[in-house]
Coordinates of C-alpha atoms in Angstrom, one line a residue:
Chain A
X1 CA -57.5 5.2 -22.5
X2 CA -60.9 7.1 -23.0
X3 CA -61.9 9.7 -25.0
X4 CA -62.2 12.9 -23.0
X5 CA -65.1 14.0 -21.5
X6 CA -66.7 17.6 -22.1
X7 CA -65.1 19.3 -19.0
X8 CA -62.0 18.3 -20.4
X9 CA -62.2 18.6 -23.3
X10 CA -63.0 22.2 -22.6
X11 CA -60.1 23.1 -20.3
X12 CA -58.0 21.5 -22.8
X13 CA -59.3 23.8 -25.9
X14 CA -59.3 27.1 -24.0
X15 CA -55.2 26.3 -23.3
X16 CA -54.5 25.5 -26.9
X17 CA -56.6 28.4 -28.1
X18 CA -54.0 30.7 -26.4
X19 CA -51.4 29.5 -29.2
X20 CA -53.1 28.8 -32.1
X21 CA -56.9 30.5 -31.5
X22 CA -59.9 29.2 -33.5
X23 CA -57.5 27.4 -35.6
X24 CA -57.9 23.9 -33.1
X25 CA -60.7 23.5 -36.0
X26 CA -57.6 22.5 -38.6
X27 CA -56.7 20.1 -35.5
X28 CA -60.1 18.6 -34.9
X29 CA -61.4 18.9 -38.8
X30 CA -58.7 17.7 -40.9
X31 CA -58.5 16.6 -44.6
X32 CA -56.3 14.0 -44.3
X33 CA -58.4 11.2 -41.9
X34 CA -59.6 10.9 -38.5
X35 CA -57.8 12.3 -35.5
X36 CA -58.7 12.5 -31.7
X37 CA -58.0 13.5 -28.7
X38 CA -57.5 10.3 -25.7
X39 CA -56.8 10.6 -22.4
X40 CA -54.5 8.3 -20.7
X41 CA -52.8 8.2 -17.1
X42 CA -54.1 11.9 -17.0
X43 CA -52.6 12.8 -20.5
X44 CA -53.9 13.7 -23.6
X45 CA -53.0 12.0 -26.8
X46 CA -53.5 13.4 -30.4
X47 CA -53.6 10.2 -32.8
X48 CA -55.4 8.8 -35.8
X49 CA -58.3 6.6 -35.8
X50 CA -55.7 3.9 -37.5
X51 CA -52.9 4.5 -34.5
X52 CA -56.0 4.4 -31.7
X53 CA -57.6 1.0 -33.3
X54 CA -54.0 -0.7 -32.9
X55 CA -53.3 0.7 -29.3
X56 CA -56.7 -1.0 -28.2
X57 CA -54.6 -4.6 -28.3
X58 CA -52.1 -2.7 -25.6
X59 CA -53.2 -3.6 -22.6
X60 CA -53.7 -0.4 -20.2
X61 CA -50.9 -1.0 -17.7
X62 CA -48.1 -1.6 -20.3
X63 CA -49.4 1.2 -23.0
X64 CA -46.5 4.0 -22.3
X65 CA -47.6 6.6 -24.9
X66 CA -49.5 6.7 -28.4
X67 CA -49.5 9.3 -31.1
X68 CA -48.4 12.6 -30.1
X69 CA -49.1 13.6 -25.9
X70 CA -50.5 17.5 -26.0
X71 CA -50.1 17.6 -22.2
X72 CA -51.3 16.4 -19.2
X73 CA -54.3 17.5 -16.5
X74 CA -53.0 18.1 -12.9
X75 CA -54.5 16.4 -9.6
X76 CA -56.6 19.8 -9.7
X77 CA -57.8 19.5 -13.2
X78 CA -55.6 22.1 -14.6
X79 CA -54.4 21.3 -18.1
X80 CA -50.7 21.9 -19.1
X81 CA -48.6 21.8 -22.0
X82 CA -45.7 19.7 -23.1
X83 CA -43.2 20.1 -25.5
X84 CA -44.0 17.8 -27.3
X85 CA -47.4 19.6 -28.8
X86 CA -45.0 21.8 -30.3
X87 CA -45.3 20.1 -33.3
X88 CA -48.8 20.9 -33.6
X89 CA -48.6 24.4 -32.3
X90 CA -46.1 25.7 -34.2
X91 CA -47.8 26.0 -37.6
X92 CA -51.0 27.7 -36.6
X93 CA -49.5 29.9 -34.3
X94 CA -50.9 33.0 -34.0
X95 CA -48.3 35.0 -31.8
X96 CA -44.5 34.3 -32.5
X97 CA -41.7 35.6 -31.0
X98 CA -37.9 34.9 -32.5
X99 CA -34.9 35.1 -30.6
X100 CA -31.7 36.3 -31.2
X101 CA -28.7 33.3 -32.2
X102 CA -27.2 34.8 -29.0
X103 CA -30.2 34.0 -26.3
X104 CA -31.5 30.6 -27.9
X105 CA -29.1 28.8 -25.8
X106 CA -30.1 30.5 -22.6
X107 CA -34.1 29.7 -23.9
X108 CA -33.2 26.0 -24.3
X109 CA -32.0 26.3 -20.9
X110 CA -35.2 26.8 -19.7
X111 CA -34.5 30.8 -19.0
X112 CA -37.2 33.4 -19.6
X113 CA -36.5 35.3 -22.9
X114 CA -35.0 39.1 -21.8
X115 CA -35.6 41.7 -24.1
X116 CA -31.6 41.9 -25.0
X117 CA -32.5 38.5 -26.8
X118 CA -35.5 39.4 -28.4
X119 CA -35.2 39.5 -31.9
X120 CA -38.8 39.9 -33.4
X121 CA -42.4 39.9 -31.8
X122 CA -45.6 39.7 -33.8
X123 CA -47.5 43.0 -33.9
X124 CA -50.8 43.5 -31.6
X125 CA -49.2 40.9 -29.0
X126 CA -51.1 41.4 -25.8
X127 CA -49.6 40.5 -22.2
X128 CA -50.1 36.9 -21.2
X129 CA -50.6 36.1 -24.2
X130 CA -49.5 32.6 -25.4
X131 CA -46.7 32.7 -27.7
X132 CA -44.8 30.3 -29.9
X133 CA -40.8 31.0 -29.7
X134 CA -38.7 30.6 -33.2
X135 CA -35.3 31.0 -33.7
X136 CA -34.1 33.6 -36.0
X137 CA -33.8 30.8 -38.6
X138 CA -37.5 29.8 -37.9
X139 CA -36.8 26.9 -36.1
X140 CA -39.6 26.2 -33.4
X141 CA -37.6 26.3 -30.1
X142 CA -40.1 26.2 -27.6
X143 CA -43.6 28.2 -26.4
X144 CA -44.0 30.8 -23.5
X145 CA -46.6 33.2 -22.6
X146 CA -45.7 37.6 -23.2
X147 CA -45.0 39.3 -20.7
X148 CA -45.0 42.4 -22.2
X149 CA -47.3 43.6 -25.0
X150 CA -45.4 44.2 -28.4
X151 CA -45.6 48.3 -27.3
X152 CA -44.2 47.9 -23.7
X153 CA -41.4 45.8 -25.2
X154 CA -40.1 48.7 -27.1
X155 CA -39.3 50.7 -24.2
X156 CA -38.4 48.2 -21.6
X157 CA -34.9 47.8 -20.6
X158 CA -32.5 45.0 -22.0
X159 CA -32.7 42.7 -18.8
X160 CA -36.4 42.4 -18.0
X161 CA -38.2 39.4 -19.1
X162 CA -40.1 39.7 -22.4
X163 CA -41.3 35.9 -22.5
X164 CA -41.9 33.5 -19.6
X165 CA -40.8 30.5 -20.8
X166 CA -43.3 27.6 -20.4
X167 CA -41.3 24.7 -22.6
X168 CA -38.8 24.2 -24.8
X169 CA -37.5 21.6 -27.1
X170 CA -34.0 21.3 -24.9
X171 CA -36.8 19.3 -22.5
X172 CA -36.4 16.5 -24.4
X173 CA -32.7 16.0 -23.2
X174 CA -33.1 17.4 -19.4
X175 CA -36.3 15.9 -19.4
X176 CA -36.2 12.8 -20.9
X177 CA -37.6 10.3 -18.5
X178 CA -41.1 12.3 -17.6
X179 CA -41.6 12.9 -21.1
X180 CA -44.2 10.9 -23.4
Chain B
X1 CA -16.9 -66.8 62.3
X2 CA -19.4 -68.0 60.0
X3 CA -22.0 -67.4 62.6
X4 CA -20.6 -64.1 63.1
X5 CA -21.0 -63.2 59.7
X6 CA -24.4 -64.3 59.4
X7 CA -25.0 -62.2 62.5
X8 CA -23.1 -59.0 60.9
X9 CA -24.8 -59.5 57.4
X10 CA -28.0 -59.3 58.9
X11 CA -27.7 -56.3 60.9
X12 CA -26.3 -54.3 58.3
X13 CA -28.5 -55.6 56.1
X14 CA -31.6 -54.1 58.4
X15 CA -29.4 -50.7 58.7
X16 CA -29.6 -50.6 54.7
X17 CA -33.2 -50.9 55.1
X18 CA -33.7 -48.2 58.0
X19 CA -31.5 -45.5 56.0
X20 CA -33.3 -46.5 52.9
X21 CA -37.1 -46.0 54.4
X22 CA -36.1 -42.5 56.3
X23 CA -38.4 -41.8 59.6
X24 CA -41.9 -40.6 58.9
X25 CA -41.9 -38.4 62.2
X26 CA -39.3 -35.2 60.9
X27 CA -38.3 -33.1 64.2
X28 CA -38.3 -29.6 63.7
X29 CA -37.0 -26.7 66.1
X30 CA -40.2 -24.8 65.4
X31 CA -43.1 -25.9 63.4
X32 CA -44.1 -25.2 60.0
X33 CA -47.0 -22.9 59.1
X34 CA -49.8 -24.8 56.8
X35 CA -52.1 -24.0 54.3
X36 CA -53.0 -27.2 53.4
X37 CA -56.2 -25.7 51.0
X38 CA -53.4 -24.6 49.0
X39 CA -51.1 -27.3 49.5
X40 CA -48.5 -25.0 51.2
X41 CA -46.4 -25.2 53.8
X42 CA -43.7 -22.3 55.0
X43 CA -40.6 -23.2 57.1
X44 CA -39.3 -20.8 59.3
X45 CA -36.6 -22.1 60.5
X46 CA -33.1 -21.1 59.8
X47 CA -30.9 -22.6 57.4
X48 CA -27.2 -23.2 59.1
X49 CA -25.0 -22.1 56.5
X50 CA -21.9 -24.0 58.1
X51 CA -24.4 -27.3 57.7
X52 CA -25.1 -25.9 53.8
X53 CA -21.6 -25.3 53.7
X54 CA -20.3 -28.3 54.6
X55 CA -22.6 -30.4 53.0
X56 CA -23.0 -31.0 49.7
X57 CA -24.8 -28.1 48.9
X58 CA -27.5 -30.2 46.4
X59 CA -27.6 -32.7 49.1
X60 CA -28.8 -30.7 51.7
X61 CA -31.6 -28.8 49.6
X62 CA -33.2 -32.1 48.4
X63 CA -33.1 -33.7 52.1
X64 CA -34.7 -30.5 53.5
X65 CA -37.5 -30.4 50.8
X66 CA -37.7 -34.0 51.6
X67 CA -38.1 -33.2 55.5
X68 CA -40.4 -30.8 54.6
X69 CA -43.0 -32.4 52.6
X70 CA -42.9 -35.4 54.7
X71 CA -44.4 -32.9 57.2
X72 CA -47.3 -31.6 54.4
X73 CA -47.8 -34.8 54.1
X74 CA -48.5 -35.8 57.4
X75 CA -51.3 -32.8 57.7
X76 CA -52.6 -34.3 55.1
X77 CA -53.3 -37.5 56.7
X78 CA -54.5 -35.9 59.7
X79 CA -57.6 -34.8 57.1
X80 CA -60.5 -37.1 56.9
X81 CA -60.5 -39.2 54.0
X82 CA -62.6 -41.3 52.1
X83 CA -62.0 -44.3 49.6
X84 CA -63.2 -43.2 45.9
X85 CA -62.5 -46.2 43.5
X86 CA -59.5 -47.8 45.1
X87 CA -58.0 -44.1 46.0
X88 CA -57.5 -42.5 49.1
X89 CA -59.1 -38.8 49.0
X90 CA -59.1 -36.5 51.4
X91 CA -60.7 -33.1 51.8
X92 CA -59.1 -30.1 51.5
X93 CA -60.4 -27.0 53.3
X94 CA -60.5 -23.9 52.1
X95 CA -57.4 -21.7 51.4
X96 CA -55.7 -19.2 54.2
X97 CA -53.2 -17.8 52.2
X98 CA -54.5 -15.2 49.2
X99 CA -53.4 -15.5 46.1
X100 CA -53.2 -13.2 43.0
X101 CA -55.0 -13.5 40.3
X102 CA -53.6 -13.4 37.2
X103 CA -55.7 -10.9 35.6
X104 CA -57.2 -7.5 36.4
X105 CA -60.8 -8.5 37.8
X106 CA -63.8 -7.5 34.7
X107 CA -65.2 -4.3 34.7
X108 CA -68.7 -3.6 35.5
X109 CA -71.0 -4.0 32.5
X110 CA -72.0 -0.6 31.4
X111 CA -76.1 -0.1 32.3
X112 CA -78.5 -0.1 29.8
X113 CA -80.5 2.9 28.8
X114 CA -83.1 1.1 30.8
X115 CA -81.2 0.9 33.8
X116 CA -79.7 4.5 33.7
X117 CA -83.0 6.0 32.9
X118 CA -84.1 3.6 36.2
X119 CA -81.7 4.8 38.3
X120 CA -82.7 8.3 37.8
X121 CA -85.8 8.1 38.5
X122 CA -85.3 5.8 41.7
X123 CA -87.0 3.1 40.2
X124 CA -86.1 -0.1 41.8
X125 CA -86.8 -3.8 40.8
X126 CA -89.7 -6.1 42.6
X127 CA -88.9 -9.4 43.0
X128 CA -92.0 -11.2 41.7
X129 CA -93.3 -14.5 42.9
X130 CA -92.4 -17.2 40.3
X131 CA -95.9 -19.3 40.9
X132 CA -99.0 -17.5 40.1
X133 CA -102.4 -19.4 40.9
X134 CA -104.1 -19.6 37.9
X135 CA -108.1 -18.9 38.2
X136 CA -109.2 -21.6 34.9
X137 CA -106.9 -24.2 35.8
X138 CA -107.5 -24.0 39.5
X139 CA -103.7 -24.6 40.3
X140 CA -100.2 -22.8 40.6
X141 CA -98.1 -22.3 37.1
X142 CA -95.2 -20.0 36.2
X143 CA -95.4 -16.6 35.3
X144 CA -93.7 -16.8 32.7
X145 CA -92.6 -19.2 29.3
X146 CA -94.6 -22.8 28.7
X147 CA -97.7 -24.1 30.5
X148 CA -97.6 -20.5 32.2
X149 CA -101.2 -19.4 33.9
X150 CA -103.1 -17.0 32.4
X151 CA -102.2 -17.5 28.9
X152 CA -103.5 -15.2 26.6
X153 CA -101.9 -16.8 23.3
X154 CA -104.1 -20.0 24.0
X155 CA -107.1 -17.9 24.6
X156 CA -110.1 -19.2 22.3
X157 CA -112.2 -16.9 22.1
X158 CA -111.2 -12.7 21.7
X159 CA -113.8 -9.2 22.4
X160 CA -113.6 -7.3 19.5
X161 CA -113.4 -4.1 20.8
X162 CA -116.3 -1.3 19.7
X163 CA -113.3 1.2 18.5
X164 CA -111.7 -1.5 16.4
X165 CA -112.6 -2.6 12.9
X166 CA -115.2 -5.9 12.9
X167 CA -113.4 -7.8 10.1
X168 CA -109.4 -7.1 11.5
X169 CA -108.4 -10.8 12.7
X170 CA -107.9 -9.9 16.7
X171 CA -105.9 -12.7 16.9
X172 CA -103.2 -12.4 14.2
X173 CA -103.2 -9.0 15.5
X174 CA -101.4 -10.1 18.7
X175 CA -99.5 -12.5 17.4
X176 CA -98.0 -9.1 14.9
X177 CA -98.1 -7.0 18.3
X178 CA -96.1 -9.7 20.1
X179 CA -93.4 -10.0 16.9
X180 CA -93.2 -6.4 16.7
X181 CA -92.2 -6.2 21.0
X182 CA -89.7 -8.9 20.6
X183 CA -88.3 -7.4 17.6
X184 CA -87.7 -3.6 19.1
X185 CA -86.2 -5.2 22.2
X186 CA -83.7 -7.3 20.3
X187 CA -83.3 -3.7 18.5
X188 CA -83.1 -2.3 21.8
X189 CA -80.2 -4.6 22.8
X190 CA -78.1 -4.0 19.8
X191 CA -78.3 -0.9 20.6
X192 CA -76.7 -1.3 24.2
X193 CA -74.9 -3.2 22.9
X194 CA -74.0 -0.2 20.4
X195 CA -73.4 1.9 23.2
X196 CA -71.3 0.3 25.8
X197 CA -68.8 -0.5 23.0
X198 CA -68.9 3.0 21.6
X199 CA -69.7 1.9 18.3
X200 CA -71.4 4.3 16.3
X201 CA -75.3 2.7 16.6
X202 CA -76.4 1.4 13.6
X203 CA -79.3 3.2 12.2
X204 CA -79.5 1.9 8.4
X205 CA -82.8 0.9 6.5
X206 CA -86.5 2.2 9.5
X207 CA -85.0 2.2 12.3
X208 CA -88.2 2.7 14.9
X209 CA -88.9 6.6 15.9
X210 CA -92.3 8.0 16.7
X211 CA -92.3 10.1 13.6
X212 CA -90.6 9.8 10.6
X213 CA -89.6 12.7 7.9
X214 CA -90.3 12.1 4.6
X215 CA -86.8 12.0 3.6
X216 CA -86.1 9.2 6.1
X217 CA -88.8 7.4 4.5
X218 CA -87.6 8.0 0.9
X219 CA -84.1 7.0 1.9
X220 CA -85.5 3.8 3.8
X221 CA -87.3 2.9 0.3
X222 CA -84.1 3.0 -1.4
X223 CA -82.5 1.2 0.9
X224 CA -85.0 -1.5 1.1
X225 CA -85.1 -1.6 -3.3
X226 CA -81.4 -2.2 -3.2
X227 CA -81.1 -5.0 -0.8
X228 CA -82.2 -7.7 -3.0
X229 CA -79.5 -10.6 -4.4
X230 CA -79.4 -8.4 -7.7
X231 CA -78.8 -4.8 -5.9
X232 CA -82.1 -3.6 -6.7
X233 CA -81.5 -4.4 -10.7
X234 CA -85.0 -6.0 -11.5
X235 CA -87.1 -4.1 -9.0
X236 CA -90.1 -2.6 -10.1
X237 CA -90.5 1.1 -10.2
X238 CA -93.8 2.8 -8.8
X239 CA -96.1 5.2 -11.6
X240 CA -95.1 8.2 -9.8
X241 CA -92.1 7.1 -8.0
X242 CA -89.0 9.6 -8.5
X243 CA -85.3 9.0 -8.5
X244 CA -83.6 8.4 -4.9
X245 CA -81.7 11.6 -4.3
X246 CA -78.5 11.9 -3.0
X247 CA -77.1 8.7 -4.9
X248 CA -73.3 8.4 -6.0
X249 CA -73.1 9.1 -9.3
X250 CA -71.5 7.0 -11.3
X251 CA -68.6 8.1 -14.0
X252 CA -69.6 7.8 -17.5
X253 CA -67.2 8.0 -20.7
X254 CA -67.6 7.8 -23.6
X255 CA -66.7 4.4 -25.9
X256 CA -62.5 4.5 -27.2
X257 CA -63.5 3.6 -30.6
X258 CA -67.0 5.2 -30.8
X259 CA -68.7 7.4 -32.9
X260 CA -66.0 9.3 -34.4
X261 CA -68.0 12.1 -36.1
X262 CA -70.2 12.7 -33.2
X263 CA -67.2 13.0 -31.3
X264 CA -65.8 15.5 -34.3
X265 CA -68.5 17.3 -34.6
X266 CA -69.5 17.7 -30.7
X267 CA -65.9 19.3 -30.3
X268 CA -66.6 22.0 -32.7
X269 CA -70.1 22.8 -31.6
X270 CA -67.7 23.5 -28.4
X271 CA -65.7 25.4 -29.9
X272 CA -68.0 27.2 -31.7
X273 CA -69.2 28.2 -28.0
X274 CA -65.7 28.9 -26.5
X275 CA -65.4 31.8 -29.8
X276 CA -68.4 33.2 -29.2
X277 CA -67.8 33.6 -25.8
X278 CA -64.9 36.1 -26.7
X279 CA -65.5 39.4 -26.6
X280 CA -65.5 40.9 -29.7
X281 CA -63.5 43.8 -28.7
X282 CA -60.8 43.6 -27.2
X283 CA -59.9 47.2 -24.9
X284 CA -56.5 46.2 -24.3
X285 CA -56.1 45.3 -28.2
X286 CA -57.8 48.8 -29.3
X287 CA -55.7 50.6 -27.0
X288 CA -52.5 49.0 -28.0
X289 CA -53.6 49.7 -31.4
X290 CA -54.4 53.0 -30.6
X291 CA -51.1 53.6 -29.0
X292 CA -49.1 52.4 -32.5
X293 CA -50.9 54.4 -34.4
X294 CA -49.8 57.8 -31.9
X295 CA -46.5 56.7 -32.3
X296 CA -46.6 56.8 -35.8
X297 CA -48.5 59.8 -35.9
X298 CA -45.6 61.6 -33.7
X299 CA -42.7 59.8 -36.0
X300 CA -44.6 61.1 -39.0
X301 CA -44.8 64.6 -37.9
X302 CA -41.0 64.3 -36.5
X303 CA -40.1 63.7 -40.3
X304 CA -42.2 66.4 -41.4
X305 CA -40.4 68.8 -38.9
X306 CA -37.1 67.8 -40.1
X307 CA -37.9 67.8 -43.8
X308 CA -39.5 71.1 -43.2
X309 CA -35.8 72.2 -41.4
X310 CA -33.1 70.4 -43.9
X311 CA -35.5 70.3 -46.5
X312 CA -34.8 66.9 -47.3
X313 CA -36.0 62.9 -47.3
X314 CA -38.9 64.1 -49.2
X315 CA -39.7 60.2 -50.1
X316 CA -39.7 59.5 -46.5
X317 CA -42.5 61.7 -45.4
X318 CA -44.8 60.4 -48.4
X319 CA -44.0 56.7 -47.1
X320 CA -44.9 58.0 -43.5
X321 CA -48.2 59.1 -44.8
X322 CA -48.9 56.3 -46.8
X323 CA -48.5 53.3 -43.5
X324 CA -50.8 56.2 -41.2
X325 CA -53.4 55.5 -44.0
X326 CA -52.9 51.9 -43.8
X327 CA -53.6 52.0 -39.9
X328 CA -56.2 54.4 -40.2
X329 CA -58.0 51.6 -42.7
X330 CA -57.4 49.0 -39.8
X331 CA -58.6 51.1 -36.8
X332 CA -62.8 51.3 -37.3
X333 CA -63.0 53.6 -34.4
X334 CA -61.3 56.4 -35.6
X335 CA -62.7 57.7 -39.2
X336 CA -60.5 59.4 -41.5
X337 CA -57.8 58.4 -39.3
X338 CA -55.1 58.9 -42.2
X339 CA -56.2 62.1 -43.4
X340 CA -53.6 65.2 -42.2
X341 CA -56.2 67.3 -41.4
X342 CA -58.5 65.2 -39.5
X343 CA -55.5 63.6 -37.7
X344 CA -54.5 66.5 -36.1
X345 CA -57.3 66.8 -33.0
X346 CA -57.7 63.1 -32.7
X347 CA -53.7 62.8 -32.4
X348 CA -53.7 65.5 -29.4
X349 CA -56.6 63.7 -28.2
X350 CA -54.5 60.1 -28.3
X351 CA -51.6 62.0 -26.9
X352 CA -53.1 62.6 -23.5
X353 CA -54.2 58.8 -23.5
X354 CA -51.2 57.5 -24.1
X355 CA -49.9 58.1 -20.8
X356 CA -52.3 55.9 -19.3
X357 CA -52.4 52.5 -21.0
X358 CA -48.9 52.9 -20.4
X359 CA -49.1 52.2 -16.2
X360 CA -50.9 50.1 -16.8

């Protein structure tokens, strides 16, 4: 475990700033005690000073996970996003999309989310643009990136894609094992 | 009878003894060839295979290797032979037959540089006298190695010569000169060495070369400060003396339990950097807004149509109005975006855009 250095560090903030913006300050700067980011076996950890302290008597080979993992960097330095940063991403998004009752199944099956399933979008929603994906009942189901603006979504047909799915939370049954 | 017997015993008695020590002279239809250097002898003669037959087949094969090297034997002891501590010895000449060897005969060691430049040029070498007469000694010595004549290492007395400095020791300077000769041949032979195994020749540190770049030299001085027990740790730097270039760098992190505030604060100077690196307008974010704002435009005067037509949702039109003002207040590039009047050019003007953000 280290802490990350400013390359990464970097990579990792313009990802997350696609979900949640300038608000990885309420991440980074929080009221409520000291939290960082560590790296370990290429991922990156979100945890308090108090959780770190006590994972430094865990030797490096047998430490599976601590705190929360945000994602991990690829052999070519990329930095991607697990599910399990949803917690963390969900309140400060800035762009949400809901889905119909109907299409959440299909999302959590790891399908794009087609217009015919699109319940809301948040206004001013640019293309590529990361988004955070709620069910109708405001249940945090997953993230994805637009792939339409909120505009071209209003005249698009029923079957093409509205939101590339990137994760969602039915991971955490298909994907148990490679999750951390 | 008793007589008899005595007479009988005996005789068979002597015919135990003659079958037991067989004949030393073995008759043989045609002779055996010899290579007694080798200890070899061939028989050419043909083996009856009614007598194999017949015989015990075991039998016959020992008696005829025993026929056989009776007669090896006897060459043998036609050689001349000599008594060596109580043993009979006897001289072997040299092998007839060739024999095989057993593995492929050593290549040729590859020539030197020397001897290939040599060869090209035709150069060829003299065979020099080993005695030279020496003049001080007034007698023959070796060329060459201890007591040799003409030696200029025992020389007691040296010409400084005019070019030379006064004060340089002339003969420490030979001594160095002699060092320095031995030392680039045994370079020179690691280096044929090098060559004849196709190794890659080792060239690490000054190797010799009539002119060296300052880069070599720079590299050789790092070289030379690193190859102490300690890797160089407690070398001494010079005044001027830069870094060695082309180093490995080494990774560096940061401490897991460091400073935590630095670290705090270091991540939002970066992101700091990261917003303000954002452009503060955004085209595709203005035209999409842009875009809305048409749409509305066109629903709003839609309404106004049909109110004008049935003459009805009155309320409807007023609400239409009212959310044009509020995106007139959020669009700064359009002024008075929400008044009718002033609406009505930039909303043919939008119009025509409209078409193409929408390709794209």
């Amino acid at each position: 475990m280290r802490p990350l250095t400013e390359e990464e560090t970097k990579t990792m903030f313009e990802k997350l700033s696609k979900y949640i913006g300038e608000n990885i300050k309420l991440l980074v700067d929080r009221p409520d005690g000291t939290y960082c980011f560590r790296l370990h076996n290429d991922r990156v950890y979100y945890m308090s000073e108090k959780i770190l302290k006590l994972a430094t008597n865990i030797s490096r080979d047998k430490l599976m996970s601590v705190g929360t993992c945000f994602g991990k960097f690829t052999k070519t330095k990329k930095f991607r996003l697990h599910i399990t940063a949803l917690d963390f991403l969900a309140p400060y998004a800035k762009f949400k999309v809901w889905v119909k009752p109907g299409a959440e199944q299909s999302f959590l099956y790891g399908n794009h989310v087609l217009k015919s399933g699109l319940g809301r979008i948040t206004e001013n929603t640019m293309q590529y643009q990361g988004v955070v994906v709620y069910s109708m009942a405001d249940v945090p189901l997953g993230f994805g990136v637009a792939a339409k603006t909120t505009q071209e979504c209003r005249r698009v047909d029923p079957m093409s894609i509205v939101v590339f799915h990137q994760a969602d939370v039915g991971e955490f049954i298909r994907n148990e094992d490679a999750l951390t | 009878m008793a007589a008899c017997s005595v007479e009988q015993l005996l005789a068979k008695a002597e015919q135990e003894e003659a079958e037991k020590l067989k004949s030393v002279s073995v008759h043989k239809e045609l002779d055996l060839d010899f290579d007694v250097g080798n200890l070899l002898a061939c028989d050419k003669n043909r083996v009856e295979s009614r007598d194999f037959r017949q015989q015990k087949k075991e039998d016959f094969l020992r008696s005829l290797a025993r026929d056989n090297t009776q007669l090896l034997i006897n060459e043998l002891w036609k050689l001349p032979t000599e008594k060596v501590e109580e043993a009979i010895v006897a001289k072997l000449p040299d092998a007839t037959t060739p024999l095989p060897r057993e593995k492929p005969p050593p290549k040729p060691r590859p020539p030197t540089k020397w001897e290939q430049f040599a060869k090209l040029k035709g150069i060829q070498k003299k065979k020099k006298t080993n005695l030279v007469w020496d003049e001080n000694a007034k007698e023959w010595k070796r060329r060459w190695g201890y007591k040799r004549a003409n030696d200029d290492t025992k020389e007691w007395l040296i010409e400084v010569p005019e070019t030379s400095d006064p004060n340089e020791d002339q003969f420490s300077k030979r001594v160095k000169a002699k060092k320095e000769r031995v030392a680039k041949n045994e370079l020179n032979r690691l280096r044929n060495i090098a060559r004849a195994q196709k190794v890659k020749v080792p060239g690490v540190g000054l190797t010799p070369k009539a002119q060296q770049s300052k880069d070599e030299l720079s590299r050789a001085v790092s070289v030379a400060k690193t190859s102490t027990a300690s890797m160089g740790r407690f070398q001494d730097r010079l005044p001027k003396e830069k870094a060695p270039k082309n180093t490995g760098k080494k990774r560096k992190f940061e401490p897991l339990i460091g400073d935590f505030s630095n670290e705090k604060q270091r991540q939002l100077e970066l992101l700091k950097v990261l917003d303000s690196k954002k452009p503060k307008l955004d085209v595709t974010k203005a035209v999409n807004k842009q875009m809305r704002e048409d749409d509305r435009e066109e629903a709003a005067a839609k309404h106004k149509k049909g109110a004008g037509k049935k003459g009805r949702k009155g309320n409807m039109q007023g609400k239409g109005r009212g959310k044009g003002g509020k995106g007139g207040k959020g669009g700064k590039g359009r002024p008075g975006g929400g008044k009718p009047g002033g609406g009505r050019p930039g909303g043919g003007g939008g119009g025509k855009k409209k078409g193409k953000p929408g390709k794209h």
